[in-house]
Amino acid sequence: METSSEKKKIPHMTITRLAQYLNCLSLLPREHYKEISSKELAAKIGLKPTVIRQDFHHFGGFGQAGYRYKVPNLIDGLERILGLDQKQNVIIVGVGHLGQALANYRNFEKLGLRLVGLFDINPRLIGITIRDVRVRDIDEIPGVVERDNVAIGIITTPAEAAQSTANLLAHAGVKGIWNFSPVNVAGPAGVIIQNEHLSVGMMTLSYMLKQSHPPEAQG
Amino acid sequence: METSSEKKKIPHMTITRLAQYLNCLSLLPREHYKEISSKELAAKIGLKPTVIRQDFHHFGGFGQAGYRYKVPNLIDGLERILGLDQKQNVIIVGVGHLGQALANYRNFEKLGLRLVGLFDINPRLIGITIRDVRVRDIDEIPGVVERDNVAIGIITTPAEAAQSTANLLAHAGVKGIWNFSPVNVAGPAGVIIQNEHLSVGMMTLSYMLKQSHPPEAQG
DNA sequence: TATTTTATGTTATAGAATTAACAAGGAGGT
DNA sequence: ACCTCCTTGTTAATTCTATAACATAAAATA
């Protein structure tokens, strides 16, 4: 039970973990896991059970003392918190390899997303169809966003075009931008921007590799 | 305990940010930015200058009081810390859309990576060439890893094949695994694993959208 | 040349997150 | 029915992180 007017600050790491929990739960066979304990879930992700319980506690908890968590109940609750219960229309701008990979991403439906548009500036790409969605010119973006009530724009353009694409999307009226280009893009207040940098993950892996496998036997 | 080397515990968030700094620095035009201040860099990423200085301080700092940071010097230092100065051979397992997107990723060279192998189980993919690299069957992985001294294996297989691929890679002798499949994979001690979940970024964006744009007058 | 400005390195404090410890409640066996 | 074992919700303590404040040092300016 949360008081309606009160907005407790949820740690950002908690949100990230909630997403991991949901991802993990949605992938396990339904028949074998009607229920799951914080201990079991923690083991699957590599965390301690207290982390999970503390995360859930921010939202009043999802179970009852003594019981284990009901998996469907847990999934529903997490989806509701993360806003995945509401279906959203999305478009992808930039139909290069990464754009095409995302367009073919099967888990989009699980995330409550419906791909309603693909856009590029390359005339050789305009007109082709991917998963029943035709590639159109980017100047059609404003119309599509308004007509189809597009909530999220995905940027998979080269770095040079990323910021202008973000501006175009924001001006067209999207509420969120998921940016896969190498550069950080900025937007007007009110537009949520998620910058996704693949290289960051690679660099952290590289760092950890260096830590565990030092290049030279150094004492 | 205290060893002569600088093996203090570096916060994980610091490493993530170092990667962002390097990514940002490497993308700005060299002629305009021979030097940069913590204030300027912070503004570009959306942080406070103190965060950057504190991060650098873990490694003794990269400048001198009064001077601004020399960009090339900064880049070199960050690359050295992150282990990007040492060139590493990598292979990609799973030549679906995402695998092909990564194989065409131009920034691989910047990360010190050299793609030396592509692998799949699909006979229709085996034999094709992407960026001068031929797709081979996965049973050739052990030989290639040993012969070409492959340090990192990238998993872009479906969820079902992810863990077995990780096992195969670990047994073949890779030191690190970069996993893009939806499931977390585990590995033996000594093998560093970086699980990259695209859905997590999407879910956090969805959450933030819900916070700023409440669905309807509900509750 | 003296002074102001700006910059980083360093240290100390406030704040946040993780971890541990405890309380409450149900299931299962004897 | 009683006892023991588990499990979650909650609170407290510890650890870690981010922020602010300060010291140091060079460049720009008058």
Short mmCIF file of C-alpha atoms in Angstrom, two decimals, chain B residues 79-167:
data_model
loop_
_atom_site.label_atom_id
_atom_site.label_comp_id
_atom_site.label_asym_id
_atom_site.label_seq_id
_atom_site.Cartn_x
_atom_site.Cartn_y
_atom_site.Cartn_z
CA GLU B 79 42.80 3.17 -23.08
CA ARG B 80 45.62 1.81 -20.99
CA ILE B 81 43.44 1.50 -17.88
CA LEU B 82 40.67 -0.20 -19.79
CA GLY B 83 43.11 -2.53 -21.48
CA LEU B 84 42.29 -1.34 -24.97
CA ASP B 85 45.91 -0.69 -25.84
CA GLN B 86 46.47 -4.41 -26.19
CA LYS B 87 44.97 -5.79 -29.37
CA GLN B 88 42.71 -8.79 -28.82
CA ASN B 89 41.36 -11.35 -31.24
CA VAL B 90 37.63 -12.04 -31.04
CA ILE B 91 35.13 -14.39 -32.63
CA ILE B 92 31.36 -14.14 -33.01
CA VAL B 93 29.15 -17.16 -32.51
CA GLY B 94 25.71 -16.85 -34.05
CA VAL B 95 25.49 -15.08 -37.39
CA GLY B 96 21.90 -13.90 -37.18
CA HIS B 97 20.95 -10.29 -37.61
CA LEU B 98 22.60 -9.17 -34.43
CA GLY B 99 25.73 -11.18 -35.14
CA GLN B 100 25.99 -9.64 -38.58
CA ALA B 101 25.41 -6.20 -37.14
CA LEU B 102 28.29 -6.67 -34.74
CA ALA B 103 30.49 -8.14 -37.46
CA ASN B 104 29.97 -4.93 -39.40
CA TYR B 105 30.53 -2.74 -36.38
CA ARG B 106 33.12 -0.21 -37.44
CA ASN B 107 34.18 0.71 -33.92
CA PHE B 108 35.72 -2.70 -33.31
CA GLU B 109 39.11 -1.43 -34.31
CA LYS B 110 38.84 1.48 -31.92
CA LEU B 111 38.26 -1.02 -29.14
CA GLY B 112 41.40 -2.87 -30.02
CA LEU B 113 39.47 -5.84 -31.33
CA ARG B 114 40.21 -7.89 -34.41
CA LEU B 115 37.49 -10.17 -35.72
CA VAL B 116 39.13 -13.45 -36.66
CA GLY B 117 36.14 -15.79 -36.85
CA LEU B 118 32.42 -16.13 -37.43
CA PHE B 119 30.57 -19.30 -36.47
CA ASP B 120 27.09 -20.75 -36.82
CA ILE B 121 25.30 -24.08 -37.04
CA ASN B 122 23.11 -23.11 -39.97
CA PRO B 123 24.49 -24.75 -43.16
CA ARG B 124 23.03 -21.97 -45.26
CA LEU B 125 25.16 -19.44 -43.45
CA ILE B 126 28.35 -21.46 -43.34
CA GLY B 127 30.59 -20.37 -46.16
CA ILE B 128 29.36 -16.85 -46.64
CA THR B 129 31.79 -14.03 -46.03
CA ILE B 130 31.28 -10.88 -43.99
CA ARG B 131 33.98 -8.24 -43.98
CA ASP B 132 36.48 -10.74 -45.32
CA VAL B 133 35.69 -13.26 -42.60
CA ARG B 134 34.20 -16.59 -43.62
CA VAL B 135 31.46 -18.21 -41.55
CA ARG B 136 32.48 -21.65 -40.27
CA ASP B 137 30.82 -24.43 -38.30
CA ILE B 138 30.95 -24.15 -34.55
CA ASP B 139 32.93 -27.37 -34.22
CA GLU B 140 35.89 -25.46 -35.59
CA ILE B 141 35.81 -23.08 -32.64
CA PRO B 142 38.32 -24.92 -30.41
CA GLY B 143 40.93 -25.05 -33.13
CA VAL B 144 40.55 -21.41 -34.07
CA VAL B 145 40.62 -20.23 -30.48
CA GLU B 146 43.86 -22.03 -29.83
CA ARG B 147 45.58 -21.29 -33.13
CA ASP B 148 44.64 -17.61 -33.31
CA ASN B 149 44.87 -17.01 -29.58
CA VAL B 150 41.30 -15.76 -29.35
CA ALA B 151 40.74 -13.82 -26.13
CA ILE B 152 37.05 -12.97 -26.35
CA GLY B 153 34.01 -14.83 -27.63
CA ILE B 154 30.85 -12.96 -28.53
CA ILE B 155 27.56 -14.84 -28.19
CA THR B 156 24.75 -13.76 -30.49
CA THR B 157 22.89 -17.06 -30.57
CA PRO B 158 19.28 -17.65 -29.56
CA ALA B 159 18.59 -18.13 -25.87
CA GLU B 160 18.50 -21.91 -26.09
CA ALA B 161 22.03 -22.16 -27.44
CA ALA B 162 23.61 -19.51 -25.27
CA GLN B 163 24.77 -21.58 -22.30
CA SER B 164 26.13 -24.44 -24.40
CA THR B 165 27.97 -21.90 -26.52
CA ALA B 166 29.43 -20.34 -23.41
CA ASN B 167 30.59 -23.76 -22.25
#
